[in-house]
């Protein structure tokens, strides 16, 4: 009927501005969200660039550390060889000193009676 159609149009005219306001608010909210997402993407891109720079620095430092480690290992091996050579010399000298001490004791044992006899005479 005409009256129900008129009533429908009136309700539609009342509801339409409310729906437009709701859609406008949702649109503004979505626009803000999109803007924040774009800002977040820019921030992430900046962080990614910074991370790439830091990774390059870390790689360079790791190369230096590896070179230093190889130098240290080489120096340690060289020091071990020198230590072994010094220990061999020390052992040889100790053996000679022990031989000299043994020779001195033998000479003292042989010469002690002769010296005692000379002192008593």
PDB file of C-alpha atoms in Angstrom:
ATOM      1  CA  UNK A   1       0.000   0.000   0.000  1.00  0.00           C
ATOM      2  CA  UNK A   2       0.921   3.579  -0.357  1.00  0.00           C
ATOM      3  CA  UNK A   3       0.962   4.208   3.372  1.00  0.00           C
ATOM      4  CA  UNK A   4       3.383   1.333   4.085  1.00  0.00           C
ATOM      5  CA  UNK A   5       5.574   2.456   1.197  1.00  0.00           C
ATOM      6  CA  UNK A   6       5.595   5.997   2.609  1.00  0.00           C
ATOM      7  CA  UNK A   7       6.419   4.577   6.056  1.00  0.00           C
ATOM      8  CA  UNK A   8       9.276   2.551   4.511  1.00  0.00           C
ATOM      9  CA  UNK A   9      10.675   5.660   2.773  1.00  0.00           C
ATOM     10  CA  UNK A  10      10.473   7.662   6.001  1.00  0.00           C
ATOM     11  CA  UNK A  11      12.363   4.979   7.971  1.00  0.00           C
ATOM     12  CA  UNK A  12      14.901   4.777   5.179  1.00  0.00           C
ATOM     13  CA  UNK A  13      15.352   8.569   5.250  1.00  0.00           C
ATOM     14  CA  UNK A  14      15.918   8.425   9.020  1.00  0.00           C
ATOM     15  CA  UNK A  15      18.270   5.432   8.897  1.00  0.00           C
ATOM     16  CA  UNK A  16      20.308   6.627   5.908  1.00  0.00           C
ATOM     17  CA  UNK A  17      22.149   9.497   7.692  1.00  0.00           C
ATOM     18  CA  UNK A  18      22.983   7.197  10.611  1.00  0.00           C
ATOM     19  CA  UNK A  19      24.369   4.580   8.270  1.00  0.00           C
ATOM     20  CA  UNK A  20      26.345   7.249   6.407  1.00  0.00           C
ATOM     21  CA  UNK A  21      27.837   8.412   9.732  1.00  0.00           C
ATOM     22  CA  UNK A  22      28.696   4.823  10.692  1.00  0.00           C
ATOM     23  CA  UNK A  23      30.309   4.168   7.316  1.00  0.00           C
ATOM     24  CA  UNK A  24      32.190   7.488   7.542  1.00  0.00           C
ATOM     25  CA  UNK A  25      33.478   6.569  11.013  1.00  0.00           C
ATOM     26  CA  UNK A  26      34.529   3.107   9.817  1.00  0.00           C
ATOM     27  CA  UNK A  27      36.200   4.691   6.807  1.00  0.00           C
ATOM     28  CA  UNK A  28      38.111   7.126   9.043  1.00  0.00           C
ATOM     29  CA  UNK A  29      39.134   4.274  11.340  1.00  0.00           C
ATOM     30  CA  UNK A  30      40.301   2.213   8.385  1.00  0.00           C
ATOM     31  CA  UNK A  31      42.177   5.200   6.941  1.00  0.00           C
ATOM     32  CA  UNK A  32      43.961   5.687  10.268  1.00  0.00           C
ATOM     33  CA  UNK A  33      44.780   1.981  10.375  1.00  0.00           C
ATOM     34  CA  UNK A  34      46.132   2.071   6.813  1.00  0.00           C
ATOM     35  CA  UNK A  35      48.232   5.142   7.662  1.00  0.00           C
ATOM     36  CA  UNK A  36      49.638   3.414  10.735  1.00  0.00           C
ATOM     37  CA  UNK A  37      50.379   0.304   8.703  1.00  0.00           C
ATOM     38  CA  UNK A  38      52.224   2.387   6.118  1.00  0.00           C
ATOM     39  CA  UNK A  39      54.225   4.036   8.907  1.00  0.00           C
ATOM     40  CA  UNK A  40      54.964   0.620  10.404  1.00  0.00           C
ATOM     41  CA  UNK A  41      56.121  -0.629   7.001  1.00  0.00           C
ATOM     42  CA  UNK A  42      58.478   2.352   6.709  1.00  0.00           C
ATOM     43  CA  UNK A  43      59.757   1.646  10.209  1.00  0.00           C
ATOM     44  CA  UNK A  44      60.291  -2.021   9.409  1.00  0.00           C
ATOM     45  CA  UNK A  45      62.099  -1.099   6.196  1.00  0.00           C
ATOM     46  CA  UNK A  46      64.378   1.210   8.187  1.00  0.00           C
ATOM     47  CA  UNK A  47      65.003  -1.509  10.765  1.00  0.00           C
ATOM     48  CA  UNK A  48      65.714  -4.032   8.006  1.00  0.00           C
ATOM     49  CA  UNK A  49      68.258  -1.669   6.476  1.00  0.00           C
ATOM     50  CA  UNK A  50      69.870  -1.164   9.888  1.00  0.00           C
ATOM     51  CA  UNK A  51      69.866  -4.915  10.467  1.00  0.00           C
ATOM     52  CA  UNK A  52      71.540  -5.491   7.106  1.00  0.00           C
ATOM     53  CA  UNK A  53      74.244  -2.985   8.053  1.00  0.00           C
ATOM     54  CA  UNK A  54      74.761  -4.673  11.425  1.00  0.00           C
ATOM     55  CA  UNK A  55      74.945  -8.106   9.788  1.00  0.00           C
ATOM     56  CA  UNK A  56      77.638  -6.802   7.448  1.00  0.00           C
ATOM     57  CA  UNK A  57      79.560  -5.437  10.442  1.00  0.00           C
ATOM     58  CA  UNK A  58      79.203  -8.749  12.270  1.00  0.00           C
ATOM     59  CA  UNK A  59      80.460 -10.652   9.215  1.00  0.00           C
ATOM     60  CA  UNK A  60      83.515  -8.375   8.978  1.00  0.00           C
ATOM     61  CA  UNK A  61      84.205  -8.788  12.700  1.00  0.00           C
ATOM     62  CA  UNK A  62      83.835 -12.575  12.413  1.00  0.00           C
ATOM     63  CA  UNK A  63      86.440 -12.601   9.641  1.00  0.00           C
ATOM     64  CA  UNK A  64      88.829 -10.595  11.839  1.00  0.00           C
ATOM     65  CA  UNK A  65      88.167 -12.918  14.772  1.00  0.00           C
ATOM     66  CA  UNK A  66      88.898 -15.969  12.619  1.00  0.00           C
ATOM     67  CA  UNK A  67      92.174 -14.406  11.456  1.00  0.00           C
ATOM     68  CA  UNK A  68      93.140 -13.584  15.060  1.00  0.00           C
ATOM     69  CA  UNK A  69      92.209 -17.077  16.154  1.00  0.00           C
ATOM     70  CA  UNK A  70      94.443 -18.571  13.478  1.00  0.00           C
ATOM     71  CA  UNK A  71      97.275 -16.260  14.588  1.00  0.00           C
ATOM     72  CA  UNK A  72      96.764 -17.308  18.206  1.00  0.00           C
ATOM     73  CA  UNK A  73      96.722 -21.005  17.313  1.00  0.00           C
ATOM     74  CA  UNK A  74      99.887 -20.552  15.247  1.00  0.00           C
ATOM     75  CA  UNK A  75     101.585 -18.629  18.056  1.00  0.00           C
ATOM     76  CA  UNK A  76     100.543 -21.287  20.552  1.00  0.00           C
ATOM     77  CA  UNK A  77     101.989 -24.063  18.391  1.00  0.00           C
ATOM     78  CA  UNK A  78     105.212 -22.095  18.013  1.00  0.00           C
ATOM     79  CA  UNK A  79     105.346 -21.512  21.776  1.00  0.00           C
ATOM     80  CA  UNK A  80     104.818 -25.227  22.415  1.00  0.00           C
ATOM     81  CA  UNK A  81     107.730 -26.047  20.096  1.00  0.00           C
ATOM     82  CA  UNK A  82     109.965 -23.504  21.850  1.00  0.00           C
ATOM     83  CA  UNK A  83     108.892 -24.854  25.244  1.00  0.00           C
ATOM     84  CA  UNK A  84     109.799 -28.385  24.158  1.00  0.00           C
ATOM     85  CA  UNK A  85     113.199 -27.198  22.858  1.00  0.00           C
ATOM     86  CA  UNK A  86     113.902 -25.305  26.097  1.00  0.00           C
ATOM     87  CA  UNK A  87     112.833 -28.316  28.147  1.00  0.00           C
ATOM     88  CA  UNK A  88     115.198 -30.523  26.125  1.00  0.00           C
ATOM     89  CA  UNK A  89     118.063 -28.064  26.745  1.00  0.00           C
ATOM     90  CA  UNK A  90     117.176 -27.907  30.452  1.00  0.00           C
ATOM     91  CA  UNK A  91     117.154 -31.686  30.676  1.00  0.00           C
ATOM     92  CA  UNK A  92     120.498 -31.886  28.870  1.00  0.00           C
ATOM     93  CA  UNK A  93     122.039 -29.287  31.186  1.00  0.00           C
ATOM     94  CA  UNK A  94     120.617 -31.031  34.252  1.00  0.00           C
ATOM     95  CA  UNK A  95     122.125 -34.281  33.027  1.00  0.00           C
ATOM     96  CA  UNK A  96     125.508 -32.598  32.558  1.00  0.00           C
ATOM     97  CA  UNK A  97     125.279 -30.952  35.999  1.00  0.00           C
ATOM     98  CA  UNK A  98     124.355 -34.319  37.491  1.00  0.00           C
ATOM     99  CA  UNK A  99     127.358 -35.841  35.693  1.00  0.00           C
ATOM    100  CA  UNK A 100     129.634 -33.094  37.029  1.00  0.00           C
ATOM    101  CA  UNK A 101     128.306 -33.628  40.551  1.00  0.00           C
ATOM    102  CA  UNK A 102     128.866 -37.370  40.238  1.00  0.00           C
ATOM    103  CA  UNK A 103     132.397 -36.749  38.913  1.00  0.00           C
ATOM    104  CA  UNK A 104     133.074 -34.366  41.823  1.00  0.00           C
ATOM    105  CA  UNK A 105     131.894 -36.952  44.354  1.00  0.00           C
ATOM    106  CA  UNK A 106     134.100 -39.607  42.734  1.00  0.00           C
ATOM    107  CA  UNK A 107     137.113 -37.243  42.756  1.00  0.00           C
ATOM    108  CA  UNK A 108     136.389 -36.296  46.397  1.00  0.00           C
ATOM    109  CA  UNK A 109     136.120 -39.951  47.350  1.00  0.00           C
ATOM    110  CA  UNK A 110     139.458 -40.731  45.707  1.00  0.00           C
ATOM    111  CA  UNK A 111     141.243 -37.589  46.859  1.00  0.00           C
ATOM    112  CA  UNK A 112     139.883 -37.436  50.428  1.00  0.00           C
ATOM    113  CA  UNK A 113     142.200 -40.151  51.775  1.00  0.00           C
ATOM    114  CA  UNK A 114     145.182 -38.564  50.000  1.00  0.00           C
ATOM    115  CA  UNK A 115     144.318 -35.093  51.385  1.00  0.00           C
ATOM    116  CA  UNK A 116     143.755 -36.511  54.885  1.00  0.00           C
ATOM    117  CA  UNK A 117     147.109 -38.282  54.724  1.00  0.00           C
ATOM    118  CA  UNK A 118     148.827 -35.092  53.565  1.00  0.00           C
ATOM    119  CA  UNK A 119     147.166 -33.063  56.325  1.00  0.00           C
ATOM    120  CA  UNK A 120     148.248 -35.587  58.988  1.00  0.00           C
ATOM    121  CA  UNK A 121     151.801 -35.662  57.732  1.00  0.00           C
TER     122      UNK A 121
END
